[in-house]
Short mmCIF file of C-alpha atoms in Angstrom, two decimals:
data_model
loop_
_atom_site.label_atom_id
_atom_site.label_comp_id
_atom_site.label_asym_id
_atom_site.label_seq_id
_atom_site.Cartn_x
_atom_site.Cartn_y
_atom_site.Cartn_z
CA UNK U 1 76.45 58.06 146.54
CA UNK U 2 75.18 54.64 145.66
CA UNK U 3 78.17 52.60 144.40
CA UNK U 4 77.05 49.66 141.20
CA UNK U 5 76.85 46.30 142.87
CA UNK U 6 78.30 43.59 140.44
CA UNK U 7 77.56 39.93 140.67
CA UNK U 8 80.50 37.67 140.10
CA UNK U 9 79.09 34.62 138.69
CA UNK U 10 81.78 31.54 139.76
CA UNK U 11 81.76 27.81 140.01
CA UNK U 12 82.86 27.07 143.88
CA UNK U 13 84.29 23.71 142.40
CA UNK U 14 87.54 26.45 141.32
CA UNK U 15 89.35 25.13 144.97
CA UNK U 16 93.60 24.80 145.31
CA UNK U 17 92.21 21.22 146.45
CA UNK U 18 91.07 20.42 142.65
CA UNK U 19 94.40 22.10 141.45
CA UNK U 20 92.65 24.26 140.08
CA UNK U 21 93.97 28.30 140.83
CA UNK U 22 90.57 30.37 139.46
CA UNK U 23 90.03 31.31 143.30
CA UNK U 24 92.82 33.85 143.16
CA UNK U 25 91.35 35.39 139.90
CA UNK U 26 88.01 35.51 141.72
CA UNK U 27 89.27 37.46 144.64
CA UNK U 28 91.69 39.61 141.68
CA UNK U 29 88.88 40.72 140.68
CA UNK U 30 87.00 41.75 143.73
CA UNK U 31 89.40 43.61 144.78
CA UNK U 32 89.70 45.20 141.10
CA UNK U 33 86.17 45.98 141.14
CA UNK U 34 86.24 47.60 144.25
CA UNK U 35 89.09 49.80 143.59
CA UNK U 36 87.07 51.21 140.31
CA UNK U 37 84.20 51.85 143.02
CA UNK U 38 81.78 49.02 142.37
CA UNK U 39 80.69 46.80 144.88
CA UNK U 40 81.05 43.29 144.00
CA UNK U 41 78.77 40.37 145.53
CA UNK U 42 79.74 37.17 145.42
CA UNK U 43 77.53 34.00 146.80
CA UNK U 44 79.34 32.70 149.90
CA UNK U 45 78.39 36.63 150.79
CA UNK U 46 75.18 36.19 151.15
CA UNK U 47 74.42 32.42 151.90
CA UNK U 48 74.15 30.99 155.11
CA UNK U 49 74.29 27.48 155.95
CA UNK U 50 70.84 25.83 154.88
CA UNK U 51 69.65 29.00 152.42
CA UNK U 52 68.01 27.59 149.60
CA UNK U 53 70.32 28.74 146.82
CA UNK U 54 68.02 29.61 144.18
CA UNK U 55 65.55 32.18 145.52
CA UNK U 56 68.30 33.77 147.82
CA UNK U 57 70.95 34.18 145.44
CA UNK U 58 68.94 35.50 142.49
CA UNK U 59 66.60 37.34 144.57
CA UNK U 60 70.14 39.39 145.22
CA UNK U 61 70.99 39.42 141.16
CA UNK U 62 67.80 40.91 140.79
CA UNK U 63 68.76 44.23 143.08
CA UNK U 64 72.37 44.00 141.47
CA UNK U 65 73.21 46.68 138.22
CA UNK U 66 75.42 43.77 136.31
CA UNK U 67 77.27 40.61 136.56
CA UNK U 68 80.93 38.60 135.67
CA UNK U 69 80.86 35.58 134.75
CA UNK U 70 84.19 34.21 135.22
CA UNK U 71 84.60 31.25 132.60
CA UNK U 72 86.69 28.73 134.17
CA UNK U 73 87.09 25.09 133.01
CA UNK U 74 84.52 23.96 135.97
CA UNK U 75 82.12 26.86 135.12
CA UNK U 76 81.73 25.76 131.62
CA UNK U 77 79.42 22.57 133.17
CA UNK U 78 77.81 24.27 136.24
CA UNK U 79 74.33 23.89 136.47
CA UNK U 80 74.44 27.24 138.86
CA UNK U 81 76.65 29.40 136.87
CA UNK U 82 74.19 28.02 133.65
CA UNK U 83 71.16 29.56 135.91
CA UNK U 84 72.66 32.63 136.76
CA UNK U 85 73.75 33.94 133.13
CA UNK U 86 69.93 32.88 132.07
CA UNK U 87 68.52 35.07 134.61
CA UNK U 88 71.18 38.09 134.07
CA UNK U 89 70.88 37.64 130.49
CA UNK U 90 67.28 38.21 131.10
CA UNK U 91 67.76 41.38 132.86
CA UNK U 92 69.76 42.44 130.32
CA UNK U 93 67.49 41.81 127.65
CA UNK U 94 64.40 43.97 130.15
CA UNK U 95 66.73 46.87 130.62
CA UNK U 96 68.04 47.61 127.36
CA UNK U 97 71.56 46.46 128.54
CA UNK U 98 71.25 48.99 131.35
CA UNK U 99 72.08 45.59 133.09
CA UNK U 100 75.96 44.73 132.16
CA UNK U 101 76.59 40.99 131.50
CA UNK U 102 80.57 40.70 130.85
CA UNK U 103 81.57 36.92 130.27
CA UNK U 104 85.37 36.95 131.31
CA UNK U 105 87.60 33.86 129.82
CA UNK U 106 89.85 32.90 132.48
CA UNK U 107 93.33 30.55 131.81
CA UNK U 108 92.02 27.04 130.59
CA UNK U 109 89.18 28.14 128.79
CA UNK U 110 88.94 29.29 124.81
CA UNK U 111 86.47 30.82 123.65
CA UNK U 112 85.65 28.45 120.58
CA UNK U 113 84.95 25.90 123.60
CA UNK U 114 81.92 27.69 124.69
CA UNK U 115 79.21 26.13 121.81
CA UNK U 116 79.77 22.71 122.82
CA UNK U 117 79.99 23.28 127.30
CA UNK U 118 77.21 23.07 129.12
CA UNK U 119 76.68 26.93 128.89
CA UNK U 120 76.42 26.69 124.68
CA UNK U 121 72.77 27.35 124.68
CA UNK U 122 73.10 30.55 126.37
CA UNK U 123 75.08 31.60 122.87
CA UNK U 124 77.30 33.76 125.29
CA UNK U 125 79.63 34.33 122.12
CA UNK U 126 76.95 37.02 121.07
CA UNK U 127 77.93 39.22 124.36
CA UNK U 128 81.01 41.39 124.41
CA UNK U 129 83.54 38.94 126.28
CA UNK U 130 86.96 39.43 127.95
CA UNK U 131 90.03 37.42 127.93
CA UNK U 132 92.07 36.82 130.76
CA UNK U 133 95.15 35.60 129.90
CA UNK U 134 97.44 33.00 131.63
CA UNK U 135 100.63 35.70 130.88
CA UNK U 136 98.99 38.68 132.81
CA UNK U 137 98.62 36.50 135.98
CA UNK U 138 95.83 37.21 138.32
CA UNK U 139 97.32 40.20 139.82
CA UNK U 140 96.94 42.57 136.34
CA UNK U 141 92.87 42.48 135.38
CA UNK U 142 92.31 43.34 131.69
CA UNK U 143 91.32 47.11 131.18
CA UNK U 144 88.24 45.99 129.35
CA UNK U 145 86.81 45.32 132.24
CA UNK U 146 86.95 48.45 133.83
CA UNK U 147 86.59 50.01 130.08
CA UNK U 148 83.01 47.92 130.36
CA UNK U 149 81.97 48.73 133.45
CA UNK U 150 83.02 52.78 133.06
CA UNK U 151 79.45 54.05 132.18
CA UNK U 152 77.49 51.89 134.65
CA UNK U 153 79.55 53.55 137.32
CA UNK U 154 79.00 56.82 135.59
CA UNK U 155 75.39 56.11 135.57
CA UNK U 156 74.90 54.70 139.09
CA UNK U 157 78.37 55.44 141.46
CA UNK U 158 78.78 59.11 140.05
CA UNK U 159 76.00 60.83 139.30
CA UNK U 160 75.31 63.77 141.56
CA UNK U 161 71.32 63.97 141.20
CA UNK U 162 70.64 60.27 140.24
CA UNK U 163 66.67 60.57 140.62
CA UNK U 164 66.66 63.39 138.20
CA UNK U 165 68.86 61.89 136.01
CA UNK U 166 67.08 58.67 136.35
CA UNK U 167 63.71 60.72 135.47
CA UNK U 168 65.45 62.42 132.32
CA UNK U 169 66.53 59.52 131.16
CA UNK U 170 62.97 58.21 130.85
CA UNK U 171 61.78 60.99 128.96
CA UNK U 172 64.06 61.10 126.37
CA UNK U 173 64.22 57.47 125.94
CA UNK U 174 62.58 57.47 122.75
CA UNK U 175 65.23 59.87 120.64
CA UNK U 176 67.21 57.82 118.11
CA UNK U 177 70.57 56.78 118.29
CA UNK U 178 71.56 59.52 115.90
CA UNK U 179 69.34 62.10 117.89
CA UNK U 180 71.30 60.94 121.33
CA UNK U 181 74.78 61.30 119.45
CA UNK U 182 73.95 64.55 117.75
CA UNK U 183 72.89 66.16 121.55
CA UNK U 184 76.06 64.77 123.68
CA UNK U 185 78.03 66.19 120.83
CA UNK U 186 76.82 69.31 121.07
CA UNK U 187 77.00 69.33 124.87
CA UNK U 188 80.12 68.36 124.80
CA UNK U 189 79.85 64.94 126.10
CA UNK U 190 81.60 61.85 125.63
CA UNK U 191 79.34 58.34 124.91
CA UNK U 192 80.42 54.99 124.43
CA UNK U 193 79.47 53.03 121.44
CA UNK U 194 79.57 49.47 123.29
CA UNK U 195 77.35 50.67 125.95
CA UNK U 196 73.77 51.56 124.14
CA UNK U 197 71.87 52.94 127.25
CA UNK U 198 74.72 54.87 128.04
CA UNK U 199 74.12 57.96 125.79
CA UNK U 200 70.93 58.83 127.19
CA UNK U 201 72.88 58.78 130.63
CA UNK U 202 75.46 61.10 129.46
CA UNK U 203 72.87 63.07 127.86
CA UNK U 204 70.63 63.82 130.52
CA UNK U 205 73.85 64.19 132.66
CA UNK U 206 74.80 66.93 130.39
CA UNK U 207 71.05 68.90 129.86
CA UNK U 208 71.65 69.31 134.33
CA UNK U 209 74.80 70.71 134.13
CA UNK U 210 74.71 74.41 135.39
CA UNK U 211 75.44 76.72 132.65
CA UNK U 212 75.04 80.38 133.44
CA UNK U 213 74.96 82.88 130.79
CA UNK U 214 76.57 86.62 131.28
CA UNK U 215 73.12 88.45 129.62
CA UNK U 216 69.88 87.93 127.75
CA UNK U 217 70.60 86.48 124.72
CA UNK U 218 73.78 85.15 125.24
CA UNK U 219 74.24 81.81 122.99
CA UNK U 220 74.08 78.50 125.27
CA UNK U 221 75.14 75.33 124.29
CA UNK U 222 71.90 74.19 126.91
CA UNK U 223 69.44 75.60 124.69
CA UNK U 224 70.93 74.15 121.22
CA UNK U 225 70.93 71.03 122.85
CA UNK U 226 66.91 71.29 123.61
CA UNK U 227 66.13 72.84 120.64
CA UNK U 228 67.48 70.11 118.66
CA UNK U 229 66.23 67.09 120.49
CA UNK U 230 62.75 68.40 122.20
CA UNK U 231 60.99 68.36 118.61
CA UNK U 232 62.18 64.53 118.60
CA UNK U 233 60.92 63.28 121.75
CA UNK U 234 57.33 62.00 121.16
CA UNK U 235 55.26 62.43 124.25
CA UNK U 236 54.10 66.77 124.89
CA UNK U 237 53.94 65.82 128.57
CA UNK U 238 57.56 63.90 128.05
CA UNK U 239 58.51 67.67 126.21
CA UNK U 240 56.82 69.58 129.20
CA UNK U 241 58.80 67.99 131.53
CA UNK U 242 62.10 68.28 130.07
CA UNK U 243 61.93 71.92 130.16
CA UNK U 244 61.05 71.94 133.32
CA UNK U 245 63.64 69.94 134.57
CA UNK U 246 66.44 71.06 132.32
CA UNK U 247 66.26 75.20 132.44
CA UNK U 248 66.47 75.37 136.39
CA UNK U 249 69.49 72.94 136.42
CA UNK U 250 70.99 75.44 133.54
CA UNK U 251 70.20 78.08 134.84
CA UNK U 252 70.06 78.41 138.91
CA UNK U 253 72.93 78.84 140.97
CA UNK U 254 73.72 75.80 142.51
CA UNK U 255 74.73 77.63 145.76
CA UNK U 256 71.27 79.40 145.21
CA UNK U 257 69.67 75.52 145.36
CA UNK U 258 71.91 74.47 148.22
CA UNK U 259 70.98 76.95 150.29
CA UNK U 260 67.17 76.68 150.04
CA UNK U 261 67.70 72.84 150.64
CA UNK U 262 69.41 73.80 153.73
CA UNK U 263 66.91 75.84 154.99
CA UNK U 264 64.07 74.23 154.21
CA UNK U 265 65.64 70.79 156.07
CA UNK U 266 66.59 72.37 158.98
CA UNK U 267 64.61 72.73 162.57
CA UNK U 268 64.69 76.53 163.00
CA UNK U 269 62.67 78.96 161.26
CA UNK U 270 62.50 78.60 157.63
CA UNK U 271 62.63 81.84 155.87
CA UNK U 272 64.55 82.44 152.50
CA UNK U 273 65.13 86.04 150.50
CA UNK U 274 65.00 85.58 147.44
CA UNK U 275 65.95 89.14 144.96
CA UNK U 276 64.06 89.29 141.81
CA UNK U 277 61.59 90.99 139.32
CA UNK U 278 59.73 87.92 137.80
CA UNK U 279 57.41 86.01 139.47
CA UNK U 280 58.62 82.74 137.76
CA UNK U 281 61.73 82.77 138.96
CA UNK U 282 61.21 81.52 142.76
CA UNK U 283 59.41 78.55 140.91
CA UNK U 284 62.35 77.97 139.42
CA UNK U 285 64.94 78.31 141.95
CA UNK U 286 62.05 75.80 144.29
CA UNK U 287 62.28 73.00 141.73
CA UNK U 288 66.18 73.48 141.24
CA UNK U 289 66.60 72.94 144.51
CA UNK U 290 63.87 69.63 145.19
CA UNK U 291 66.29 67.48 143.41
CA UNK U 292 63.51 65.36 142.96
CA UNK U 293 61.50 64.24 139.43
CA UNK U 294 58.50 65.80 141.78
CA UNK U 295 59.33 69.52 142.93
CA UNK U 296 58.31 70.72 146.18
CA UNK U 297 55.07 71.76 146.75
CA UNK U 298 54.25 75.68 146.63
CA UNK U 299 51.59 77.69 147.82
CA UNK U 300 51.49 81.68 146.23
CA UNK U 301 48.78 83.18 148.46
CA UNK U 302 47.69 86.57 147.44
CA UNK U 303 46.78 88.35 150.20
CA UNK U 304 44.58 91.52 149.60
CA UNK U 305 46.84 94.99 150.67
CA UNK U 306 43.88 96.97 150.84
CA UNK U 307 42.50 94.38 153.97
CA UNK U 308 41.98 96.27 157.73
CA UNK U 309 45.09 94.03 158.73
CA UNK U 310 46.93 93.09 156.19
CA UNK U 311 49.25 90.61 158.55
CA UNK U 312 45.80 88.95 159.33
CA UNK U 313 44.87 88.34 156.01
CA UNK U 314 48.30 87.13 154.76
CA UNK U 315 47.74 84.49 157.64
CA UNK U 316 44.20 83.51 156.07
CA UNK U 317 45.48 83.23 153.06
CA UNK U 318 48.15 80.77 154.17
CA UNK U 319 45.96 78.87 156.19
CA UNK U 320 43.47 78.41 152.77
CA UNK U 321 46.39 77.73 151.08
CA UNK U 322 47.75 74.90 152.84
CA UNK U 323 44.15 73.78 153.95
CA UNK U 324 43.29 73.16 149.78
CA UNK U 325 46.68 71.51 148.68
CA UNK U 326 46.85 68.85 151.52
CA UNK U 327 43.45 69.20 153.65
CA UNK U 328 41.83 68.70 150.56
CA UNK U 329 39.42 71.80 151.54
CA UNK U 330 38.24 70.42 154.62
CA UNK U 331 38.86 72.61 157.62
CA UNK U 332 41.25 71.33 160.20
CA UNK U 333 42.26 72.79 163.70
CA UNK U 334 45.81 73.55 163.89
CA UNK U 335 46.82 70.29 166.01
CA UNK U 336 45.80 68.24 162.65
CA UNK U 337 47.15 70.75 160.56
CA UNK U 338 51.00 70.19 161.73
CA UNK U 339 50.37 66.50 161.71
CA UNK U 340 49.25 66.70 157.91
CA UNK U 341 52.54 69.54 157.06
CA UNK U 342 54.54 66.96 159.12
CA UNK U 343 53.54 63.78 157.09
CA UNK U 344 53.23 66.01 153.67
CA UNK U 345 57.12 66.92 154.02
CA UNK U 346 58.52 63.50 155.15
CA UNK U 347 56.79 62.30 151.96
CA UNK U 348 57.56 64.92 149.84
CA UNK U 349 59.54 67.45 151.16
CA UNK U 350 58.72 70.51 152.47
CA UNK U 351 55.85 72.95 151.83
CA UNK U 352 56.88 75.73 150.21
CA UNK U 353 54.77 79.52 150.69
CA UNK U 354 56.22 81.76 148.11
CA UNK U 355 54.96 85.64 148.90
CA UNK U 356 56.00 88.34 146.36
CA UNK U 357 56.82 91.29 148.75
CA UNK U 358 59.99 92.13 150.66
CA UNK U 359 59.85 90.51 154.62
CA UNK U 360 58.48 92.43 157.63
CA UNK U 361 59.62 91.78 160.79
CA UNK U 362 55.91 91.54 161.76
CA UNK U 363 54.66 89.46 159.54
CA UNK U 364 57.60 87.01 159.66
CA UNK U 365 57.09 86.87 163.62
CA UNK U 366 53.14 85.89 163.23
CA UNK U 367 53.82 83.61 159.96
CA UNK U 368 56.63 81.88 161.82
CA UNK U 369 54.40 81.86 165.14
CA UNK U 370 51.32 80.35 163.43
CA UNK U 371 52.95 77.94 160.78
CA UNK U 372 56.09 76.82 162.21
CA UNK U 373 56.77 74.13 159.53
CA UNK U 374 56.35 75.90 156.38
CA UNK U 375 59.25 77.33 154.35
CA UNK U 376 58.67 81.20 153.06
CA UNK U 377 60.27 82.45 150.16
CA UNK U 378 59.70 86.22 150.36
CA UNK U 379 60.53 86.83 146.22
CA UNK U 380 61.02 90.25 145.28
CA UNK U 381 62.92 92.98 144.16
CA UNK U 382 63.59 94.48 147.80
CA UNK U 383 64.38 91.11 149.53
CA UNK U 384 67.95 91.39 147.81
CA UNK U 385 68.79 94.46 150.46
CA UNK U 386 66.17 93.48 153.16
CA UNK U 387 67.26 93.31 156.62
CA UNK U 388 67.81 89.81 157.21
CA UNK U 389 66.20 88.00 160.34
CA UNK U 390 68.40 85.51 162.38
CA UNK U 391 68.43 82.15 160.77
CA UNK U 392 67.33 83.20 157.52
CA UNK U 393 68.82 82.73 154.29
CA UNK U 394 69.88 85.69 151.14
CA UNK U 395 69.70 83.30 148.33
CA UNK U 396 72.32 83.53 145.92
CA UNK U 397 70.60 85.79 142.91
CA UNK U 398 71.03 86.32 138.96
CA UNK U 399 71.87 89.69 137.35
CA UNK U 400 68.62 91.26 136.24
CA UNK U 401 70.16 89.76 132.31
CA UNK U 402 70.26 86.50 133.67
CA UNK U 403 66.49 86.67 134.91
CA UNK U 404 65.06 87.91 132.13
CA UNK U 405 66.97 85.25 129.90
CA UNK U 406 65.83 82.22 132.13
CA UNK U 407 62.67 83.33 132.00
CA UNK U 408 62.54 83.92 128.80
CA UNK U 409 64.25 80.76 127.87
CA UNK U 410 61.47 78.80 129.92
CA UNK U 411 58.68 80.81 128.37
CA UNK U 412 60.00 79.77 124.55
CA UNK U 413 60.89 75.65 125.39
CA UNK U 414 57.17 75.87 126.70
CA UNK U 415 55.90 76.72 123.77
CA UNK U 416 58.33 74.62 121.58
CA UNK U 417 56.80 71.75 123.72
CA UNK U 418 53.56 72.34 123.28
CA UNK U 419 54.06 72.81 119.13
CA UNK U 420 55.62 69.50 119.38
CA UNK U 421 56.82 68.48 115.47
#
């Protein structure tokens, strides 16, 4: 995973040559911030001789998650360190402090000196600060730092579906601050009270934990959770989404989810059992396992069982199928039709044909045969005892209880989302 990239904001006046000792504080901290799991960026990193400073080096801030600025005496009056805090400050201020800004005080500098330096404007006093002091030397950091820096790791280094997370976050970014608090508590999650973007982070990170309950009707610390915050969020489509994210993360195995990503990435056939009684439920095991804020797409053909051959007309079905979601309902011969399945799933992932009847060996053979890049999910009851062909997949399955309380759980946050307040 993606580890935070912090910007460490220095004056390169701080040489031994000037008597001056910051240098070893500088690389202190580097190799602090690197042992947390960040990954720090400094200037002389990423300029060459004859770079124009400004664009290169805060073209970088801009794709960085936060920034140090390490107050030394010759910092206090550089026109580069002034420029830098402006523009991180501003990225602060256009993130919601997603963006970390930490001014550290190094030895020589106080913080009543800041008003009058040539960094007063910037009103740095206003920021959380740390103090580095003289007595700790360079080799012991503060454990503010890495106190400060603790939920933007979280939030970028550690989280284990960051797109989803990232997408949550979004639509729940309207709930209060006493909302936000009220859901981690009851989720069970910690939040930090200097960190104000955090708490949706740990909130979101708590709604996709997996959370498996032993019946229908068992009590689930998931669905207090959305039952107290969806009536807050503003948006129906915001509400909509939420429950479609969070009840598949709760509720679907995540072996279930690993294997169906597995299968569906890999270069042999494609074919995935799948043992249950409700047709929603191999939607929901499908956009468990996309791991995406956009699920997979699926195709449900329903192929008529009273047809002359039925294998036949499963295959027109399919075709139609595939021919109105990305052919746009214009016909195609089958050359064009694996180019437009082949550019579909590198976009998007790939097309998923969900068919609600155990697997035949004959119909798998002339599915596999005719659409070679398609992943089947063969949903139903049977499929959890089915013969299995070579290089498919038994997906891990609920209890019939466990079904029929997804389901059911899905079926009543839809509503609740729809009532709205």
């Amino acid at each position: 995973m993606a580890r935070p990239r912090i910007f460490l904001s220095h004056s390169s006046q701080c040489t031994p040559e000037s008597g001056c000792d910051c240098r070893a504080y500088l690389q202190a901290l580097h190799a602090h911030l690197e042992d947390l799991g960040c990954q720090p960026v400094v200037d002389s990193g990423i300029l060459n001789g004859g770079d124009p400073w400004y664009g290169k080096v805060l073209t970088e801030l801009k794709n960085c998650h936060g920034m140090i600025i390490l107050l030394s005496p010759h910092a206090l009056d550089s026109y580069y360190v002034m420029v830098e805090a402006i523009v991180a400050d501003a990225e602060r201020a256009a993130t919601d402090d997603a963006f970390v800004v930490l001014p550290v005080t190094l030895p020589g500098v106080r913080r009543r000196q800041l008003p009058d330096s040539g960094l007063g404007k910037l009103n740095l006093g206003r920021l959380d600060m740390v103090d580095w002091r003289k007595q700790y030397g360079p080799g012991r950091p503060p454990a503010k730092i890495a106190r400060t820096l603790r939920p933007l790791i979280e939030r970028q280094g550690s989280l284990p579906y960051p797109e989803v997370t990232d997408f949550l976050v979004g639509r729940i970014s309207d709930l209060s601050d006493s909302a936000l608090e009220d859901t981690a508590e009851i989720l069970g999650v910690a939040t930090f009270a200097y960190a104000r973007g955090h708490s949706r982070y740990a909130v979101a990170q708590g709604l996709l934990v997996e959370r498996p309950v032993e019946n229908v009707g068992d009590s689930c610390v998931m669905r207090k959770a959305v039952k107290h915050l969806l009536p807050k969020v503003r948006s129906r489509d915001h509400r909509q989404e939420i429950v479609d994210l969070v009840v598949p993360f709760a509720r679907v195995p995540k072996k279930a989810a690993d294997q169906l990503r597995l299968v569906g990435e890999g270069a042999g056939d494609r074919v995935a059992l799948l043992g249950s009684t409700r047709k929603e439920t191999a939607d929901m095991y499908v956009r468990r396992a996309s791991e995406n804020p956009d699920s997979w797409l699926v195709g449900k053909p329903a192929p008529r069982h009273d047809a002359v051959d039925f294998v036949e007309g499963v295959i027109a079905e399919v075709r139609a199928c595939v021919l109105d979601a990305i052919g746009f309902g214009m016909d195609h011969d089958d050359d064009t039709l694996r180019r437009l399945l082949a550019r579909h799933e590198a976009e998007s992932g790939p097309f998923t044909i969900v068919l609600y009847q155990p697997p035949d060996t004959d119909l798998l053979d002339r599915l596999l045969a005719a659409f070679p890049r398609l992943l089947f999910v063969f949903a139903h009851q049977q499929a959890a005892t089915a013969r299995q062909r070579k290089g498919s997949v038994r997906l891990a399955g609920l209890t019939p209880g466990q079904e029929q309380d997804m389901v059911i759980t899905h079926w009543e946050f839809r509503k609740l989302a729809a009532a709205g307040e």
